[in-house]
Structure formats: structure tokens, C-alpha cells
mmCIF file of C-alpha atoms in Angstrom:
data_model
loop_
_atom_site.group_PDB
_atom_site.id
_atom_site.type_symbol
_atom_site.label_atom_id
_atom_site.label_comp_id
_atom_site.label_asym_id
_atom_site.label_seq_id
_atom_site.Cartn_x
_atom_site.Cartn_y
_atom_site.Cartn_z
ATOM 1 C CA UNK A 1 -18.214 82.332 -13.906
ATOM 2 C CA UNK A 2 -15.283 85.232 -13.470
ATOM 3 C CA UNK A 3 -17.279 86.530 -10.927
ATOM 4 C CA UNK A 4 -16.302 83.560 -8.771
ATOM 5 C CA UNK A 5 -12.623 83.635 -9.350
ATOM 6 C CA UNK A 6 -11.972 85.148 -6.185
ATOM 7 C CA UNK A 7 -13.996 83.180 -3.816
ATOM 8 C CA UNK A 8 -12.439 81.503 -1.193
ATOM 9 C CA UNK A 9 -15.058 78.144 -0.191
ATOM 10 C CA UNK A 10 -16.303 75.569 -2.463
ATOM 11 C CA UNK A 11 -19.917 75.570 -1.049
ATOM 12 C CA UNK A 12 -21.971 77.922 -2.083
ATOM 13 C CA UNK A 13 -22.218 79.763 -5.336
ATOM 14 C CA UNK A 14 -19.178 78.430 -6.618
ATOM 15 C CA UNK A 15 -21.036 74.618 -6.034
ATOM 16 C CA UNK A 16 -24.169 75.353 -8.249
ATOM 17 C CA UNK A 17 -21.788 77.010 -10.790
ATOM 18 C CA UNK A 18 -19.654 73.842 -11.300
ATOM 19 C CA UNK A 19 -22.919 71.619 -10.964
ATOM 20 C CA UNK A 20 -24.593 73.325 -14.382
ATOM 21 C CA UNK A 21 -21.507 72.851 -16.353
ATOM 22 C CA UNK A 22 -20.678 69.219 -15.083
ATOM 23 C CA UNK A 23 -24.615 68.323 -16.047
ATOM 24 C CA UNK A 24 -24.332 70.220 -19.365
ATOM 25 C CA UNK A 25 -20.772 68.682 -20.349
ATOM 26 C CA UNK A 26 -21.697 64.988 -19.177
ATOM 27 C CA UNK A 27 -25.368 65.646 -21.637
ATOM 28 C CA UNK A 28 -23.129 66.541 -24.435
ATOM 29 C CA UNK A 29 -20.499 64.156 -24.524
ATOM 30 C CA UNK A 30 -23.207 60.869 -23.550
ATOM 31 C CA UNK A 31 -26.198 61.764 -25.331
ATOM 32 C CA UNK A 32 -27.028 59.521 -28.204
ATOM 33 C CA UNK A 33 -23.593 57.247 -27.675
ATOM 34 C CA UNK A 34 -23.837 53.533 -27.418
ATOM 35 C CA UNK A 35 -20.870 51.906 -25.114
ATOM 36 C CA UNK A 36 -18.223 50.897 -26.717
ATOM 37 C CA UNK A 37 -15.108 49.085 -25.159
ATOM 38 C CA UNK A 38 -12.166 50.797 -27.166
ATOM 39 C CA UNK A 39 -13.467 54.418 -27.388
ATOM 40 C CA UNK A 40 -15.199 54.311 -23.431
ATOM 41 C CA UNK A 41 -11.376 55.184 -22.563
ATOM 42 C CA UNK A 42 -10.804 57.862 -24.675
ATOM 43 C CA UNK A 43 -14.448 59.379 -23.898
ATOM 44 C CA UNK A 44 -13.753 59.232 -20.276
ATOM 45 C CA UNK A 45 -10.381 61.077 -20.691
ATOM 46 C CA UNK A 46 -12.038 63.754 -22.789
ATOM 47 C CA UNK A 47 -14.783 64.306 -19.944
ATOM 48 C CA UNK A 48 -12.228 64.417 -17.445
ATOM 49 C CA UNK A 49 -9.787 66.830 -19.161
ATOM 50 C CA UNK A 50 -12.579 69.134 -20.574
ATOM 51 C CA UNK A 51 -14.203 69.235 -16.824
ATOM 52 C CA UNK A 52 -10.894 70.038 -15.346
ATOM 53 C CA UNK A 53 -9.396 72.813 -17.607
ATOM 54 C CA UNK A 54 -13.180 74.490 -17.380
ATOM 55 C CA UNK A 55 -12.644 74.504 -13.437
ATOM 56 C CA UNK A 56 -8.842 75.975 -13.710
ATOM 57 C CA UNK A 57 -9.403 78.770 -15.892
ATOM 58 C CA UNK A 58 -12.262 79.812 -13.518
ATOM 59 C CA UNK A 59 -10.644 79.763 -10.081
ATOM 60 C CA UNK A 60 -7.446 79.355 -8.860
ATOM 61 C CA UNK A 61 -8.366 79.251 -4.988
ATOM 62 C CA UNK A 62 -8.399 75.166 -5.318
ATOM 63 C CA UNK A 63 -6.660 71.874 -5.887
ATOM 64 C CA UNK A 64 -9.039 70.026 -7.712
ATOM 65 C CA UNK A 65 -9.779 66.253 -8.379
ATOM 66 C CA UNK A 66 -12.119 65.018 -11.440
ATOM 67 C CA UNK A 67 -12.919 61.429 -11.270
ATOM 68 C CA UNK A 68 -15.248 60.208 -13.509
ATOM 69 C CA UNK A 69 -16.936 56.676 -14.145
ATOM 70 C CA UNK A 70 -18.313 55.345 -17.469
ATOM 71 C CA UNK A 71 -20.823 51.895 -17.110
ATOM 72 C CA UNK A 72 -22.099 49.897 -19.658
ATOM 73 C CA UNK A 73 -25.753 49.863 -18.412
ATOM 74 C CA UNK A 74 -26.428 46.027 -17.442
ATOM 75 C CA UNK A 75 -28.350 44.262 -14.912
ATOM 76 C CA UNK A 76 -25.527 44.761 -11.938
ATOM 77 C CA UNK A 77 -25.436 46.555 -9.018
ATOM 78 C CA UNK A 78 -22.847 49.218 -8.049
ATOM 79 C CA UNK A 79 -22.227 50.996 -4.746
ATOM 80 C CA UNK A 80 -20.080 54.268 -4.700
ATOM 81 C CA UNK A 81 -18.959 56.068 -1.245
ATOM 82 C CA UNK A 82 -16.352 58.669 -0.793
ATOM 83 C CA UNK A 83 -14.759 59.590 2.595
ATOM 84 C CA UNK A 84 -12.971 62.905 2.569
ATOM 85 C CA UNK A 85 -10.531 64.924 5.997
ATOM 86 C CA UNK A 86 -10.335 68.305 5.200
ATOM 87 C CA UNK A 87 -11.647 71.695 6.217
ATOM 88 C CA UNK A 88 -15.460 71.640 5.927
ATOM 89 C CA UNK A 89 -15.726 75.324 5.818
ATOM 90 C CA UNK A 90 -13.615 75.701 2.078
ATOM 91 C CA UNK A 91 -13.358 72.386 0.881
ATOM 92 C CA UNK A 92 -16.436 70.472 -0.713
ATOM 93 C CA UNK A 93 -17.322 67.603 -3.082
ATOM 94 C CA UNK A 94 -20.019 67.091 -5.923
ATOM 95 C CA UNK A 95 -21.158 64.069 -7.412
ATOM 96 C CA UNK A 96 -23.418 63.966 -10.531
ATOM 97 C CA UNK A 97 -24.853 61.397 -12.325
ATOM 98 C CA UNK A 98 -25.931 61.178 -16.349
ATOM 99 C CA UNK A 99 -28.080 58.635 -17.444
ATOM 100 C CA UNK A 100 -28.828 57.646 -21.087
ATOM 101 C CA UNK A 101 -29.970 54.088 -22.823
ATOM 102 C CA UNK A 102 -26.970 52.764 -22.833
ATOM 103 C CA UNK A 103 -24.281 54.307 -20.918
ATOM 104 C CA UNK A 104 -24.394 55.731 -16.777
ATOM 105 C CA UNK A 105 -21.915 58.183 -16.336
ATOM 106 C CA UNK A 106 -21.024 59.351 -12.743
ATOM 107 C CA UNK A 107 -18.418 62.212 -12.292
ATOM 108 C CA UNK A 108 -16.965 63.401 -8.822
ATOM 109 C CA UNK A 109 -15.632 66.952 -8.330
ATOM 110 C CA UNK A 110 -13.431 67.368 -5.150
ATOM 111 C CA UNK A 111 -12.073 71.095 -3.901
ATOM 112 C CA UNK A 112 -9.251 71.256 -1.556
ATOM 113 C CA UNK A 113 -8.697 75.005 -0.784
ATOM 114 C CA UNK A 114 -4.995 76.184 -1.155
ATOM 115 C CA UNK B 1 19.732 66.454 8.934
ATOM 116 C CA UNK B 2 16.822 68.796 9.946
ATOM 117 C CA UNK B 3 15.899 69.848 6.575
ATOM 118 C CA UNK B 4 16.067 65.395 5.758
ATOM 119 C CA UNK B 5 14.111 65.235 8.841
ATOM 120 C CA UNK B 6 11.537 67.956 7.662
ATOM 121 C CA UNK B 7 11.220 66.444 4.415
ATOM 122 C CA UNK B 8 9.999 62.958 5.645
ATOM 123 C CA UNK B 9 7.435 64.455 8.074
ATOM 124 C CA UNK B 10 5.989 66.430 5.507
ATOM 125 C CA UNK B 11 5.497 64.055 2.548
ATOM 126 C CA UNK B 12 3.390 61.215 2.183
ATOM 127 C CA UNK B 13 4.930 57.618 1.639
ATOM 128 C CA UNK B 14 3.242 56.012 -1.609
ATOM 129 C CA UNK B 15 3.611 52.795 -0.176
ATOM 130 C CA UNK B 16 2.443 53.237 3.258
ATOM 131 C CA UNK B 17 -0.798 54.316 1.819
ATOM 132 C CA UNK B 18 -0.855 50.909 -0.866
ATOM 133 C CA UNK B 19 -0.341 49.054 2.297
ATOM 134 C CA UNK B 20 -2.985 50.457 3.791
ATOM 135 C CA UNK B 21 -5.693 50.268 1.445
ATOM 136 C CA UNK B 22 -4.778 46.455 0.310
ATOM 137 C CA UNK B 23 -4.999 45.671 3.839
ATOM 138 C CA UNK B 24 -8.331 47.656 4.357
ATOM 139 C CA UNK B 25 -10.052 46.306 1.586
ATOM 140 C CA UNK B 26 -8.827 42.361 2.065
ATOM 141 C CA UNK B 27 -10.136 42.454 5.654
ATOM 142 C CA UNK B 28 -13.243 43.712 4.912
ATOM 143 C CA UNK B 29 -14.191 41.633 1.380
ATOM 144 C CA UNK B 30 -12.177 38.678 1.835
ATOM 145 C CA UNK B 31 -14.459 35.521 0.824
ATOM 146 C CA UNK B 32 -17.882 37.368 0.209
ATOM 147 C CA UNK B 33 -20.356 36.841 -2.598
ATOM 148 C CA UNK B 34 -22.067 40.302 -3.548
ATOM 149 C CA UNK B 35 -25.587 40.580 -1.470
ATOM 150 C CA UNK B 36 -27.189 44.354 -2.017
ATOM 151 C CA UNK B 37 -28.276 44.148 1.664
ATOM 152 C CA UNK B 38 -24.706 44.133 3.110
ATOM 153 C CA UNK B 39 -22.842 46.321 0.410
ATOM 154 C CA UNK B 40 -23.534 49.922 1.956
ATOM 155 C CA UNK B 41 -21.761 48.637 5.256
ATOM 156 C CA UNK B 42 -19.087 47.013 3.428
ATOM 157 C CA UNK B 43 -18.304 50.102 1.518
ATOM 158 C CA UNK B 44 -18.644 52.162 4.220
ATOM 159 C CA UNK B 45 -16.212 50.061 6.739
ATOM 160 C CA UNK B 46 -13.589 50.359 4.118
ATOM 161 C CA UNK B 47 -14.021 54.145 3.448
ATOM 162 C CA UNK B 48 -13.874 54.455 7.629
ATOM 163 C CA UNK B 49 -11.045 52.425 7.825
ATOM 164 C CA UNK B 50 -8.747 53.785 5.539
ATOM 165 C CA UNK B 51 -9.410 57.379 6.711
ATOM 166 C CA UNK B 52 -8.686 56.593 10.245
ATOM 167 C CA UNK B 53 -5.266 54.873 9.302
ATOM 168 C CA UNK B 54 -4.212 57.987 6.713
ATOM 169 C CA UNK B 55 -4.880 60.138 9.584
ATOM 170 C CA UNK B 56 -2.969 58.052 12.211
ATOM 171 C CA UNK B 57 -0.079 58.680 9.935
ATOM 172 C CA UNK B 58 0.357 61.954 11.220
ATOM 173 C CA UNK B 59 1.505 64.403 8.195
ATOM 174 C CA UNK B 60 0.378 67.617 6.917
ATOM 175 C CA UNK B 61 -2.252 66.124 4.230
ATOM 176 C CA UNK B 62 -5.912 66.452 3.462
ATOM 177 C CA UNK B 63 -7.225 63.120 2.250
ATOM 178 C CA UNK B 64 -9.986 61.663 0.169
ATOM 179 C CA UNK B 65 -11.178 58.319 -0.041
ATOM 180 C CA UNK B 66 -13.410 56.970 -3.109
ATOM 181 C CA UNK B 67 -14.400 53.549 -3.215
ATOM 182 C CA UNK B 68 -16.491 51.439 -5.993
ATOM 183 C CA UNK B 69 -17.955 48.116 -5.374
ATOM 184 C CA UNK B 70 -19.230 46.842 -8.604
ATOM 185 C CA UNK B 71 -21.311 43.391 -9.210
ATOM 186 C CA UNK B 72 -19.455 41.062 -11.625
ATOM 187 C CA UNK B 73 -21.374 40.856 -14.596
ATOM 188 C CA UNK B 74 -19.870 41.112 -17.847
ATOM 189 C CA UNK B 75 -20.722 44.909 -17.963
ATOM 190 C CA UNK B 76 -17.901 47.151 -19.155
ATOM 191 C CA UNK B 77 -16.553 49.927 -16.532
ATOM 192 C CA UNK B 78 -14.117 52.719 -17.167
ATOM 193 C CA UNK B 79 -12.731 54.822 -14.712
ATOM 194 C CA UNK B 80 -10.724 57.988 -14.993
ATOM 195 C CA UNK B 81 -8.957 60.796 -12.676
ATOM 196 C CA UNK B 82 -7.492 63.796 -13.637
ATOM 197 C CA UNK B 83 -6.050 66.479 -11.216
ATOM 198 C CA UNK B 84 -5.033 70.099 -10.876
ATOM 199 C CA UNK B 85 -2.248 70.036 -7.782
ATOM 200 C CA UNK B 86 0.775 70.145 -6.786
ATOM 201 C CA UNK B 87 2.503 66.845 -8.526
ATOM 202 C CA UNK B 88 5.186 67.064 -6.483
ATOM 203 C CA UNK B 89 3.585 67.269 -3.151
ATOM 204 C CA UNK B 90 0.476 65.891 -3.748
ATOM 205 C CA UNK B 91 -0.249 61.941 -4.651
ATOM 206 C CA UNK B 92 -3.079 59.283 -5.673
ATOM 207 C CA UNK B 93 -3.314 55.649 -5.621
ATOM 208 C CA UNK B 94 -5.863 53.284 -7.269
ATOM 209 C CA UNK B 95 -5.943 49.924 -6.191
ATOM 210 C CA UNK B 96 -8.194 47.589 -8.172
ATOM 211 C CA UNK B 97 -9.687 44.373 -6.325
ATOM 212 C CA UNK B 98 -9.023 41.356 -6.446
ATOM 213 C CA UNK B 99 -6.283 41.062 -8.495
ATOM 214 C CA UNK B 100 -6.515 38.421 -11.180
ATOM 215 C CA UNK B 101 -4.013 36.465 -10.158
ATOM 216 C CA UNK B 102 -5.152 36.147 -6.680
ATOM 217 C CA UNK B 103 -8.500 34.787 -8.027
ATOM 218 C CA UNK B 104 -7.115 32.433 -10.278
ATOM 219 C CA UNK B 105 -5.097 31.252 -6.933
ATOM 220 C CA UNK B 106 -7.805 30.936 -4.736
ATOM 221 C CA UNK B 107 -10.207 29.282 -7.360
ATOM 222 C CA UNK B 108 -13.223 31.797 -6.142
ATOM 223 C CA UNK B 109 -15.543 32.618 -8.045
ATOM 224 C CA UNK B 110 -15.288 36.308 -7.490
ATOM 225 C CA UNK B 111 -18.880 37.845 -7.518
ATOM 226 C CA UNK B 112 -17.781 41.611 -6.889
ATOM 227 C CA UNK B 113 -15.013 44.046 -8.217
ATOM 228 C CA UNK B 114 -13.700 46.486 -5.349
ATOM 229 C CA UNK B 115 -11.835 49.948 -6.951
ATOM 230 C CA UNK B 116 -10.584 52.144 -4.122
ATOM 231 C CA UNK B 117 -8.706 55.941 -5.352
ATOM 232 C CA UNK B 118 -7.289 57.406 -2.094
ATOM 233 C CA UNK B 119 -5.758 61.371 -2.978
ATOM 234 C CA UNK B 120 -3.778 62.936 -0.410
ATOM 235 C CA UNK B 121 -3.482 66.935 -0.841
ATOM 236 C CA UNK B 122 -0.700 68.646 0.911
ATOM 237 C CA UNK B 123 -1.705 71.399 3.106
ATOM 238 C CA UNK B 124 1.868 73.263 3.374
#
């Protein structure tokens, strides 16, 4: 990953970088977790946090925004959009979702270039 | 005066933005039951609408608009931000709708749950 600490646009390498250690860190935190009201909170914060700091240390080219979602898995629909103005050349987005018996988790990564 | 003056251009009014989003979101959802047909447009006329009015605004910001629309259900739903920008430039809001004491008021039996996160990053 320090060989992307210099690089100036989200899409690209950087992108499928990020991707792998979003999927990996949503798998460990959600796998073999049943939803529960009081600690959903704190889990959410830790993904978050722990998502976040891993993007920092690695490149300092970006503002970035972590925004993750934690459902109980029920019989509801959900609809999620995202509409972003910025420079489509440096700045990019990445959504990725985790799935597991009990729990969805959805986490959105957005890159504003500095 | 013209440093004042500067100032105001170049930062983003917190409740400008609230305004805008309440409004955004009431127009489109007011007094609809959840149908999975119609949601995607929904959605996406709120997203459209609050982009275009952050960008009428005129200042030197990047935005990003996120919006949930979740069927009422009984399910649980936790959602979380966390940032890495310039806190005193840089802003959110997260408006969760409806509010409950507008439901109680209107006695509707709210069908859908509406959570819109607008970010505005400061390009200067």
C-alpha cells in the first residue's frame, strides 16, 4: 500500500487497493455476529474508525469520508443513492456490501483530492 | 470588511444546507406509502435536487449527497460517518425523516424512513 502514497487520483490502483481491505475488514468484524441493538453502535464505530485510520496512514493526497450502514436482515426493502460535484478526474467513490445470516453491512468510501 | 466579506463567500452556512435538504426531502416524500416500483425515482429526485440547490449556492465546495430510503419494518438500522478533513472548513449534516413528532402530528402511518448525509469539502 506505500507504494500508493504518492498518487494523486482515487481511480485506479489506489480504488482496488482500498476495495480488498474494505471487503477483508467488513468479513472480519461481521462474520459469525448476530445483530444486536446495543453493541450494532459500537460495531459500526469500530468499522468506521478502523477503515478510516487504514486509509490515512496510506495516503495523504485525500479528504476522506467513511460512512457505513449496519441492517438487521428482515423482510424490508432499502434503496441507497449517492450524488457527488467534484472533479471526476481525482476524486472517486466506492461502495461495498457484506452479507452474512443475520446482519447486511454496506460501507461507502468517498475521496476528495486536496 | 474584505477579509469579513471573504470569509462568508468562502464557507458554507450549516443551516442553509438543513434548509435545503428538509425542504428537498418533504417535497418529494410528503404523504407516500413505500411502493418498490417508485423508490429509485424518489431517491433519485431528492439526490438531484439537493445537488442542484448546494451548487446554486455558489461557494468554493465539493459536495456529496447520500440518501437512504428504508421500509418501516421493525428491523434495526445503524448508521455511522467518520471523516478525515479539514473540521474547520469542511461540514456534514444528517437529517433523519420524518421526525417523530411530525408523525405523531399528522397521525400517518409512516411506511418509509428517509436518512439523507450531505458533506461539503472545501476546495481552498
Amino acid at each position: 500500500m506505500d507504494q500508493y502514497a504518492n498518487v494523486v487520483s482515487f481511480n485506479g490502483p489506489l480504488k482496488n487497493e482500498v476495495q480488498k481491505f474494505v471487503q477483508s475488514t467488513l468479513q472480519r468484524e461481521l462474520d459469525k455476529l448476530t445483530y444486536d441493538h446495543n453493541e450494532a453502535q459500537v460495531k459500526s464505530n469500530k468499522i468506521c474508525d478502523s477503515i478510516l485510520k487504514q486509509l490515512t496512514t496510506h495516503n495523504k493526497n485525500f479528504k476522506f469520508i467513511v460512512n457505513c450502514l449496519l441492517m438487521q436482515k428482515a423482510e424490508c426493502g432499502l434503496n441507497i443513492s449517492g450524488s457527488c460535484y467534484w472533479d471526476n478526474d481525482t476524486d472517486g467513490s466506492l461502495t461495498i456490501k457484506h452479507e452474512t445470516e443475520a446482519i447486511i453491512g454496506i460501507v461507502n468510501v468517498f475521496a476528495c483530492a486536496l | 470588511m474584505e477579509e469579513n466579506q471573504n470569509l462568508e463567500e468562502n464557507t458554507y452556512s450549516q443551516e442553509e444546507v438543513d434548509r435545503i435538504t428538509q425542504e428537498s426531502i418533504e417535497s418529494v416524500l410528503k404523504e407516500v406509502q413505500y411502493d418498490e416500483s417508485k423508490v429509485q425515482g424518489w431517491i433519485n429526485a431528492i439526490c438531484e435536487k439537493v445537488t442542484q440547490q448546494l451548487i446554486e449556492l455558489g461557494k468554493p465546495y465539493k459536495y456529496i449527497v447520500h440518501c437512504m430510503i428504508m421500509q418501516r419494518n421493525g428491523a434495526g438500522a445503524f448508521v455511522t460517518t467518520s471523516q478525515w478533513w479539514d473540521t474547520v472548513a469542511d461540514g456534514q449534516i444528517i437529517i433523519s425523516w420524518p421526525k417523530d413528532k411530525q408523525a405523531k402530528q399528522e397521525q400517518q402511518k409512516n411506511t418509509l424512513h428517509c436518512i439523507c448525509s450531505v458533506f461539503a469539502v472545501s476546495m481552498i
